[in-house]
XYZ file of C-alpha atoms in Angstrom:
559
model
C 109.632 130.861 94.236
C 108.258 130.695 97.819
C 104.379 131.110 98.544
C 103.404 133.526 101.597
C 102.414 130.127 103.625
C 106.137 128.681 102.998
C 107.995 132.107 103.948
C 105.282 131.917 107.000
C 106.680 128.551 108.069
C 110.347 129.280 107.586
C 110.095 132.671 109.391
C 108.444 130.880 112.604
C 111.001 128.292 112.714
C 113.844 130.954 112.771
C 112.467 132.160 115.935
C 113.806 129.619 117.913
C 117.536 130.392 119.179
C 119.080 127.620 116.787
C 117.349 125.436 114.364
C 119.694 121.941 114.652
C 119.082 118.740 113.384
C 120.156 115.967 115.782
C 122.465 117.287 118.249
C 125.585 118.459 119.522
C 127.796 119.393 122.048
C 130.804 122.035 122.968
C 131.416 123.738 126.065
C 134.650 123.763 128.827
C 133.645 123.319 132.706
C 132.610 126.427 134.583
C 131.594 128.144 130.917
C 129.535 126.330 128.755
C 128.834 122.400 128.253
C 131.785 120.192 127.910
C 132.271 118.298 124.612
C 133.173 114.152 124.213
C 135.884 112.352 122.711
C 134.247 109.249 123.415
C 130.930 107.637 124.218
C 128.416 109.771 125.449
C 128.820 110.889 128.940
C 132.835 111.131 128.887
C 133.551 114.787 128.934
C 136.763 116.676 127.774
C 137.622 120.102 128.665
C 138.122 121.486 125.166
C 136.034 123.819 123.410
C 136.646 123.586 119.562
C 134.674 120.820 118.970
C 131.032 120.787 118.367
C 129.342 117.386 118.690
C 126.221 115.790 117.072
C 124.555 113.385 117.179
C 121.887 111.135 114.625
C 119.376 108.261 115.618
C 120.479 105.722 112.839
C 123.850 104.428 111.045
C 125.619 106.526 108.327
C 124.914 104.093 105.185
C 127.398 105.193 102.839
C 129.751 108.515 101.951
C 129.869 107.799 98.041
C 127.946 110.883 96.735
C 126.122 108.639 93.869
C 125.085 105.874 96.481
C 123.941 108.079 98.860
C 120.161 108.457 99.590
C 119.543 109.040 103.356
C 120.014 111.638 105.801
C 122.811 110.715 108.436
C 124.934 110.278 104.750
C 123.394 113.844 103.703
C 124.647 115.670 106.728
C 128.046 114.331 106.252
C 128.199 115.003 102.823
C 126.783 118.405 103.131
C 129.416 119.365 105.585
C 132.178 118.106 103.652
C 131.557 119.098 100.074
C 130.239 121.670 98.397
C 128.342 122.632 95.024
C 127.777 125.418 92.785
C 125.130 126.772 96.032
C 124.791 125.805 99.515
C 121.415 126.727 101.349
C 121.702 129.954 103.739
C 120.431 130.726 107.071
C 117.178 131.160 105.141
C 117.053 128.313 103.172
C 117.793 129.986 100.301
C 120.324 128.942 97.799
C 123.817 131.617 97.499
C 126.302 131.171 95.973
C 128.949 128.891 96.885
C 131.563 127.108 94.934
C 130.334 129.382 91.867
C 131.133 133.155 92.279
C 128.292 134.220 89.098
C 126.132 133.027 86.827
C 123.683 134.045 83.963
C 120.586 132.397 82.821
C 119.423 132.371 78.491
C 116.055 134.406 78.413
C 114.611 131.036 77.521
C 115.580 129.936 80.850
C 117.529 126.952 79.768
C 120.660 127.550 79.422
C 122.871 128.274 82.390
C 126.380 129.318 82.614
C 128.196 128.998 86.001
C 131.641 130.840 86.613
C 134.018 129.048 89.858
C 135.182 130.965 92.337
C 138.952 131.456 91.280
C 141.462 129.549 93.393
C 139.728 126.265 94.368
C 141.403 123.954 95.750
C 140.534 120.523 96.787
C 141.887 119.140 100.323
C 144.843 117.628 99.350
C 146.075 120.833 96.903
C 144.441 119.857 93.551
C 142.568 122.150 91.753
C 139.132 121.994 91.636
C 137.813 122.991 87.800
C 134.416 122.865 86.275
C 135.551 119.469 84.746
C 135.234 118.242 88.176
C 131.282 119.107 88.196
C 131.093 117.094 84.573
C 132.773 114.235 85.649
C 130.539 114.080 89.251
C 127.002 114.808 87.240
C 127.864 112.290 84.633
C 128.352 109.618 86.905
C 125.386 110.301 88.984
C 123.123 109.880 85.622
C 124.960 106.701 84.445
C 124.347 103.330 85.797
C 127.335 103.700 88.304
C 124.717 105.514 89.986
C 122.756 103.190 92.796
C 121.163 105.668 95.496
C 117.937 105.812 93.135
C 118.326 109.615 92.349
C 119.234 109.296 88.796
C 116.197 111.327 87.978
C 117.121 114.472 90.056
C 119.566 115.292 86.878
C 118.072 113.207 83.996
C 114.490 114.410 84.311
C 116.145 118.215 83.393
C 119.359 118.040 81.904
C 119.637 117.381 77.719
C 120.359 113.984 77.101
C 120.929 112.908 80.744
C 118.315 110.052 80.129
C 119.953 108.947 77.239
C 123.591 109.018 78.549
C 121.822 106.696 81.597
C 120.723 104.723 78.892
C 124.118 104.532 76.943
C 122.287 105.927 73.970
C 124.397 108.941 73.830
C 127.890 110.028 74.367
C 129.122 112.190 77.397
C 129.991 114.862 74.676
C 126.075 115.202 73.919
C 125.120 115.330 77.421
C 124.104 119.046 77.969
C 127.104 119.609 80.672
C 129.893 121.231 79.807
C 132.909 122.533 80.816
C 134.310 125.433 78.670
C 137.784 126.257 80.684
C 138.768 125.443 84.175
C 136.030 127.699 85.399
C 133.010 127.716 83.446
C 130.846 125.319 83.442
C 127.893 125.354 80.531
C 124.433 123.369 81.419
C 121.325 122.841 79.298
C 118.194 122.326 80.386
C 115.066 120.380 78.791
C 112.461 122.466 80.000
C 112.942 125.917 82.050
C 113.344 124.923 86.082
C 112.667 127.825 88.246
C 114.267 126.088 91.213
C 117.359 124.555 89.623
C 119.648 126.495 91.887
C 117.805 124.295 94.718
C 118.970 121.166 93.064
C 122.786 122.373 92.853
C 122.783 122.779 96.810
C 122.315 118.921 96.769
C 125.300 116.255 97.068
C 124.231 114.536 93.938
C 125.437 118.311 92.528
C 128.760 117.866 94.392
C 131.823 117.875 92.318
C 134.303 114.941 92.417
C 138.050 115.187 91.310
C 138.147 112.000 88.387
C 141.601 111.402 88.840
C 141.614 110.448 92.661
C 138.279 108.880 92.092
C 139.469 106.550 89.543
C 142.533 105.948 91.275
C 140.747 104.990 94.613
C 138.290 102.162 92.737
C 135.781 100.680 94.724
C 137.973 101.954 97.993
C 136.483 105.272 97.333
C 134.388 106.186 100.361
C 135.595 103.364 102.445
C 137.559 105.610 104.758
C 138.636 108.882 105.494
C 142.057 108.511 103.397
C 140.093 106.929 100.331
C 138.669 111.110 99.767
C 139.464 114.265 99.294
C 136.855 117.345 100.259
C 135.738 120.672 98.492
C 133.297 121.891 101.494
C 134.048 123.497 105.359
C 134.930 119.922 107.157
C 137.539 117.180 106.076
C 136.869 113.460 107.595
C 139.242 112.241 109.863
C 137.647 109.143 110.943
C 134.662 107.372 109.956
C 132.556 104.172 111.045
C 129.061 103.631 109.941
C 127.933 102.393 112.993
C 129.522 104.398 115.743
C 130.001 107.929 113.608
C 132.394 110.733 112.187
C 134.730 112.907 113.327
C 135.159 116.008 111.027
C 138.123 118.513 111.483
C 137.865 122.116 109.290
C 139.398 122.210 105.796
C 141.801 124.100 105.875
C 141.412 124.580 101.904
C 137.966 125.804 101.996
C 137.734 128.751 100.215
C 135.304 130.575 102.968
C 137.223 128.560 106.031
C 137.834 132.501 107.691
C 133.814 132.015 108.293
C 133.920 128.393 109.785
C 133.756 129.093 113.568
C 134.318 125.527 114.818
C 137.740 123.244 114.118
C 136.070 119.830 114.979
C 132.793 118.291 115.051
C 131.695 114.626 116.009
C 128.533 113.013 114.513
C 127.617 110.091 116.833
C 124.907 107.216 116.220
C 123.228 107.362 119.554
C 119.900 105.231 118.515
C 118.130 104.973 121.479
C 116.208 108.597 122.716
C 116.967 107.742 126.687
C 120.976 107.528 126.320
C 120.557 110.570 124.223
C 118.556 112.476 126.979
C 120.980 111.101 129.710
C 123.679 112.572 127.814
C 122.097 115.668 127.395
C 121.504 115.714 131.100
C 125.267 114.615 131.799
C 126.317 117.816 129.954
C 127.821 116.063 126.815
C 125.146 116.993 124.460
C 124.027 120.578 123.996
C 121.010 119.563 122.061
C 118.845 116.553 122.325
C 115.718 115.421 120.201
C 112.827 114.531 122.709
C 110.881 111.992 122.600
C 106.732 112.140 122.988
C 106.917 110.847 126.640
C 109.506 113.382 127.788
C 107.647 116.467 125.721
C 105.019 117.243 128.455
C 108.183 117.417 131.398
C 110.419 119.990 129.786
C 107.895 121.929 127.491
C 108.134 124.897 129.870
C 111.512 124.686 129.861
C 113.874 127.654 128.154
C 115.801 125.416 126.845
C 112.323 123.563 124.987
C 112.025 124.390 121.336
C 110.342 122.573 118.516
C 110.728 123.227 114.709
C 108.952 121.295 111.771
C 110.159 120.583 108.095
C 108.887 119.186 104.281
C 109.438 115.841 105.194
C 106.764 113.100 105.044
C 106.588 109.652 106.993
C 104.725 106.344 105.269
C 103.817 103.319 104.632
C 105.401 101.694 101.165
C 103.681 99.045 99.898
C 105.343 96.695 97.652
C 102.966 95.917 95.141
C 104.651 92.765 93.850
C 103.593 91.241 97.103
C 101.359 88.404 96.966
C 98.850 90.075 99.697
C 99.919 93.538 99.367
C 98.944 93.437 95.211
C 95.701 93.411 96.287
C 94.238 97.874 96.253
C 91.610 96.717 98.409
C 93.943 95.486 101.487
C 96.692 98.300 100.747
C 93.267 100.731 101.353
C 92.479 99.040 104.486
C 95.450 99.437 105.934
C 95.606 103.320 105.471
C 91.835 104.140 106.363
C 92.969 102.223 109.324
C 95.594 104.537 111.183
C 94.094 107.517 113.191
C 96.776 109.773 112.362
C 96.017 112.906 114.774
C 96.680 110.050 117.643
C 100.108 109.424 116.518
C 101.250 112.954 115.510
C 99.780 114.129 119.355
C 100.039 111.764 121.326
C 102.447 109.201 119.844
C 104.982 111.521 118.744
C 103.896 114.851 120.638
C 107.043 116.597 119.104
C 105.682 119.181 116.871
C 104.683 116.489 114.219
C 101.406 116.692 112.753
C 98.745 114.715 110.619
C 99.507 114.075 107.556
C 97.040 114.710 104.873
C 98.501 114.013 101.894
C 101.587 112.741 100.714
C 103.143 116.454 99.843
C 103.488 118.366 103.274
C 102.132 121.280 104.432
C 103.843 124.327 103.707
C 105.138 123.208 100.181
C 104.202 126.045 97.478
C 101.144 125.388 95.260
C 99.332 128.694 94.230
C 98.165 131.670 94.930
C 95.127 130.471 95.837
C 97.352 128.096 98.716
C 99.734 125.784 99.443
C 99.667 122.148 97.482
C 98.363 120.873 100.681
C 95.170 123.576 100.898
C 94.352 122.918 97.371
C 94.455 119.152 97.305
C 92.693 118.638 100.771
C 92.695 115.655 103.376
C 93.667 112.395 101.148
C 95.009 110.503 103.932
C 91.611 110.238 106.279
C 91.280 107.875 109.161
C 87.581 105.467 109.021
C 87.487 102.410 110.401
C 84.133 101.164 109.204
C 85.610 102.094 105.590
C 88.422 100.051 106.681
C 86.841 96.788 107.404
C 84.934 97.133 104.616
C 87.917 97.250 102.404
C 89.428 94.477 104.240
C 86.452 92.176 103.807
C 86.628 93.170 99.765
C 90.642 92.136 99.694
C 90.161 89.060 102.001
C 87.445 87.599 99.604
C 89.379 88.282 96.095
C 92.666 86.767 98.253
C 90.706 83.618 99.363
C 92.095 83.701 102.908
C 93.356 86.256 105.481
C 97.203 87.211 104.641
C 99.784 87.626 107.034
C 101.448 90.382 106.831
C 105.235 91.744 108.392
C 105.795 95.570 108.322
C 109.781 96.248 107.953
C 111.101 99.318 109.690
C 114.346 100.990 110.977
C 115.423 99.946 114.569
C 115.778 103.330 115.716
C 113.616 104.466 118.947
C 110.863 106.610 117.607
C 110.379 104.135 114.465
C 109.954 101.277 116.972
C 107.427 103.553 118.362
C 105.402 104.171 115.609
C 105.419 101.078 114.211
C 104.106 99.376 117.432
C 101.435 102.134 117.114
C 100.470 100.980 113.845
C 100.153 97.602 114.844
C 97.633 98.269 117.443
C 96.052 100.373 115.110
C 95.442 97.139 112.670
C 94.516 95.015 116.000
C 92.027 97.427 117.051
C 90.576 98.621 113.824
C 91.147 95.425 111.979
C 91.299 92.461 114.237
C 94.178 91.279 112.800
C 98.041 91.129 113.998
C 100.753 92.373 111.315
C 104.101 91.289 112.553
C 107.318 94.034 113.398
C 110.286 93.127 111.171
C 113.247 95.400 113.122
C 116.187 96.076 110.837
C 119.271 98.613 111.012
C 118.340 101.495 109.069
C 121.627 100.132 106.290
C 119.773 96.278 106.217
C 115.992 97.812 106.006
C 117.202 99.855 103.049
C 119.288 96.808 101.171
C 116.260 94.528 101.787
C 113.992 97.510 100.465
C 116.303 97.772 97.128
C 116.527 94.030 97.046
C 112.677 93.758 96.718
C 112.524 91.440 100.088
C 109.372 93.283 101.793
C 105.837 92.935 102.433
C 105.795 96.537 103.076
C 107.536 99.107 104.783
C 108.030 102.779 107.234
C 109.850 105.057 105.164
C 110.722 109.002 104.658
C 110.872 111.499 101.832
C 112.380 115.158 102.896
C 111.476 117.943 100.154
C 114.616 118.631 97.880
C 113.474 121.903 96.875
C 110.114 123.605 97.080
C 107.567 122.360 94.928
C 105.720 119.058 94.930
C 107.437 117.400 92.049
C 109.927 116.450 94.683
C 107.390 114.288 96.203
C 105.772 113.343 93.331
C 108.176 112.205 90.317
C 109.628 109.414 92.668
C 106.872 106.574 91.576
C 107.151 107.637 88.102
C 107.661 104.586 85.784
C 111.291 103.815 84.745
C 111.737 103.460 80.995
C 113.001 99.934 80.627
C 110.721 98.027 83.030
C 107.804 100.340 83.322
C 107.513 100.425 87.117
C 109.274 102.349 89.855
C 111.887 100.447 91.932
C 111.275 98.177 94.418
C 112.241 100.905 97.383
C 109.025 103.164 95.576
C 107.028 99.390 95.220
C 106.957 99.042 91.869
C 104.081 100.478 90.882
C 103.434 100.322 87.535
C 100.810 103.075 86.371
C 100.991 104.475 82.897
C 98.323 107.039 83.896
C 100.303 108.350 86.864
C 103.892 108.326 84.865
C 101.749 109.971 82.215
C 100.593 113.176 84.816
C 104.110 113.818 85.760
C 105.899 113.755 82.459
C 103.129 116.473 81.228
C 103.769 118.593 84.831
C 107.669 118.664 83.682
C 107.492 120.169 80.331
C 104.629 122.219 81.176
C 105.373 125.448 81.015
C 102.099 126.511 81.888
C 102.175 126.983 85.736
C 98.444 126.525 86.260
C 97.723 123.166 84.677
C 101.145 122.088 85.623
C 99.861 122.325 89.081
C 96.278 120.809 88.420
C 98.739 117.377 86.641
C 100.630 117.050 90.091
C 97.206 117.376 92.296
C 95.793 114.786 90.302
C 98.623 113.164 90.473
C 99.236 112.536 94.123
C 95.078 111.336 94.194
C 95.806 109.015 91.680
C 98.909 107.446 93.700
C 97.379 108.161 97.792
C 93.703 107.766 97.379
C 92.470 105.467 94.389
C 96.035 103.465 93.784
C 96.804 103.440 97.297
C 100.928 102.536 96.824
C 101.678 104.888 99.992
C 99.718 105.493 103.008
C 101.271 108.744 104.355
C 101.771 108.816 108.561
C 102.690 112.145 109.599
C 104.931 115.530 108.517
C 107.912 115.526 110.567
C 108.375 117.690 113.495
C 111.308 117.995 116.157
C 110.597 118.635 119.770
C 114.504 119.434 121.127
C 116.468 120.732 124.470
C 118.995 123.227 123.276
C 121.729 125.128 125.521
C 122.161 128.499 124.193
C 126.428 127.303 124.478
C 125.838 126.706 120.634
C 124.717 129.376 118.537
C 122.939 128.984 114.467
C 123.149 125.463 113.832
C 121.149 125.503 110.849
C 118.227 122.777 109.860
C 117.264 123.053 106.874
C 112.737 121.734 106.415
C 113.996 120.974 102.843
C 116.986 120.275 101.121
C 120.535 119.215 102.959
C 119.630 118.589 106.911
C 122.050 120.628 108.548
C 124.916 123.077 108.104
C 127.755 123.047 110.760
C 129.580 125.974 108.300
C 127.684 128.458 110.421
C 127.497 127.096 113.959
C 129.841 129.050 116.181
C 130.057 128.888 120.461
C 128.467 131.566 121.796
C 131.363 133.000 123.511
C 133.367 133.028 120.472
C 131.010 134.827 118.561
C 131.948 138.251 117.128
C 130.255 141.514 118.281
């Protein structure tokens, strides 16, 4: 379902020796770079172990809690669903060895790959999938992506809603391998959504018998995908060893692989340099130095930086200041010269590349949304001051991570010099920025959204209304718009591709431009060092971040 401008993207970004997400590390002295054991900077001589590293903690590895990336990598790595996302970033088949699709498009029937076994021995049956997508609609469910199977699959809503019983939830498994699913309305990039860990099965019976110790540890799970955990802290990392009951582990290259939190850029660089990373993420101020080096590559993905608002703030209620705070932010300044890491400008709150017609991308048809004018600025500001009665003060939370801390202080002397007025930096862990985020304790906020699949509903259907209060949650700002909830109801059961699209463009100008709940920053780009010691690391732009399952050492590669 790709546009030419999408397979454009994705075909540039394969050019580069190894797309990779964070980073990693393998090598022995004398023929490659050494991997660590430890911190960063203590080398071993060993070369089955591929280390990685990620800029904030790993919040949690319980599938139906899970809603950021470091938790996404792990998870990705160490279970599986019906498809996994190639070298291309196309779903294949995975955990399902065939499936057929009604000629209404919305009923499909999934057959397992015969033989599965979880990690400990138990078999893994297409009752595991039911059990694992039913609890991931139901309340149980707390990492806010309820709607990635409710909003398509019969009844899902109303199982949420304890309206209906599991039996009537259009899931189903008919034997040990099949599994039956009906759709509301035909989805021509379900098979996306099944490469995602909300997708992942779960075995009930271990579940259940772990309670709330599921997750807690590596003993309190089993795993279905290429890496088991052996060890796991949220704030230091996880080691991963390869499952030996993985039903493709002849084509997993690499026994171990380390996922460190290394949070600030320099000690990542300095263990680049030391020889106990193979890949590093650069920051803007170390771009210009080593952009003629062979080992310099950048690579850019459908993921979109920005402001959240939380429109049940006093202050931040007000359109008028939430409007002077975007028109305030030159953008091309931060994306080149703030970031300088193949970022770029954002324009809208969908990213460039992601599929609109054939007429362009979403992003060509919709235009520039997201402009920078000052003068517009302080006009707004004046407008919001006077219906406020006084001049707020205002605290921007964000993630304590390096290139966070560097856009936010950006930001702020964006609002001092285009303003005149001083916003405060509230510095959290990534894990206490999100609870405070859920827990409706912000003024407003930096935040991300990564594409799930290709098309701008994945963007789009997050500030859609809930049912029960009317508003989105507090981590979307609870805005409450009928009108906008309205546009992207009509875009799902449309089955009419053209006004479809014209819903979701009026859409995201309803919720960027004249509601003004987000202010988007920039589209995520990485700028990266990478020692050709590690070979097809895989970043996904969209999707899962990362796929060790095809990483190999370059001297162990076949042919």
């Amino acid at each position: 379902m790709k546009k030419k401008l999408v397979s454009t993207v994705l075909a540039s970004a394969l050019l580069v020796s190894t797309l990779a997400g964070c980073g990693f590390t393998g090598g022995d002295t004398g023929s490659g770079t050494p991997t660590t054991s430890g911190d960063p900077g203590t080398a071993t001589t060993t070369r089955d172990t591929l280390v990685y590293y990620d800029s904030n903690e790993i919040r949690t590895l319980v599938q139906w809690a899970a809603s950021d990336t470091q938790s996404f990598t792990i998870l990705n790595n160490t279970f599986e669903g019906l498809f996994r996302l190639d070298a291309n970033h196309e779903p294949e088949k995975a955990l399902c060895e065939d499936y057929t699709v009604s000629e209404d498009g919305l009923t499909y029937t999934f057959t397992l790959r015969e033989g599965l076994e979880w990690s400990n021995g138990t078999p893994l049956t297409a009752n595991d999938f039911v059990f694992a997508w039913l609890k991931q609609m139901s309340a149980d469910a707390t990492n806010g992506y309820n709607f990635i199977m409710t909003d398509y699959i019969v009844n899902g809503a109303e199982y949420g809603e304890n309206k209906v019983s599991a039996e009537e939830v259009g899931v189903k498994a008919v034997d040990d391998r099949t599994l039956e699913v009906h759709l509301k309305n035909p989805t021509p990039y379900f098979l996306y959504l099944t490469t995602l860990s909300m997708y992942f099965p779960l075995n009930e019976a271990f579940v259940t018998e772990q309670g709330d110790n599921y997750g807690i540890k590596a003993e309190n799970m089993i795993y279905c995908g290429p890496y088991v955990i052996t060890s796991y802290d949220p704030a230091v990392g996880t080691t991963l060893k390869k499952n030996d009951k993985y039903w493709d582990a002849e084509n997993v290259a690499i026994p171990n692989v380390e996922v460190k939190i290394i949070k600030d850029a320099s000690a990542a660089l300095n263990a680049y340099q030391a020889g106990t990373l193979d890949k590093v993420n650069l920051s803007s101020s170390d771009v210009a130095k080593y952009k003629d080096d062979p080992e310099f590559h950048t690579v850019t993905e459908f993921r979109v930086t920005y402001l959240q608002y939380n429109m049940e703030d006093p202050a931040l209620s007000n359109a008028n200041i939430r409007k002077a705070l975007g028109y305030a932010i030159d953008r091309s300044i931060l994306a080149d010269t703030i970031l300088a890491d193949g970022s770029a400008a954002s324009e809208g709150l969908v990213s460039f590349g992601v599929s609109g017609s054939d007429e362009g991308t979403f992003r060509e048809l919709n235009g520039n949304i997201s402009s920078f004018d000052p003068d517009l600025a302080k006009e707004y500001w004046e407008k919001g001051v006077a219906e406020l009665g006084s001049e707020p003060k205002l605290s921007l939370l964000i993630a304590d991570d390096s290139v966070t801390k560097n856009i936010a202080t950006f930001v702020q002397s964006q609002f001092r010099d285009n303003l005149g007025i001083e916003v405060a930096i509230d510095s959290k862990t990534s894990k206490a920025r999100n609870e405070l985020m859920d827990n409706n304790n912000y003024q407003f906020a930096i935040t991300a959204w990564g594409a799930d699949y290709d098309d701008a509903m994945t963007f789009l259907d997050l500030w859609i209304a809930d049912a029960k209060t009317g508003k989105s949650t507090p981590y979307r700002g609870n805005y409450a718009n009928p009108a906008y909830s309205e546009l992207i109801l009509s875009a799902k059961a449309d089955a009419n591709a053209e006004t479809r699209l014209q819903s979701m463009l009026d859409a995201e100008k309803l919720l960027v431009e004249e509601d003004a709940v987000v202010s988007p920053l920039y589209y995520k780009g990485f700028a990266y060092l990478q020692s050709a010691e590690v070979q097809d690391l895989i970043m996904h732009p969209l999707g899962s971040p990362v796929e060790f399952k095809f990483a190999h050492f370059a001297d162990s590669a076949e042919g």
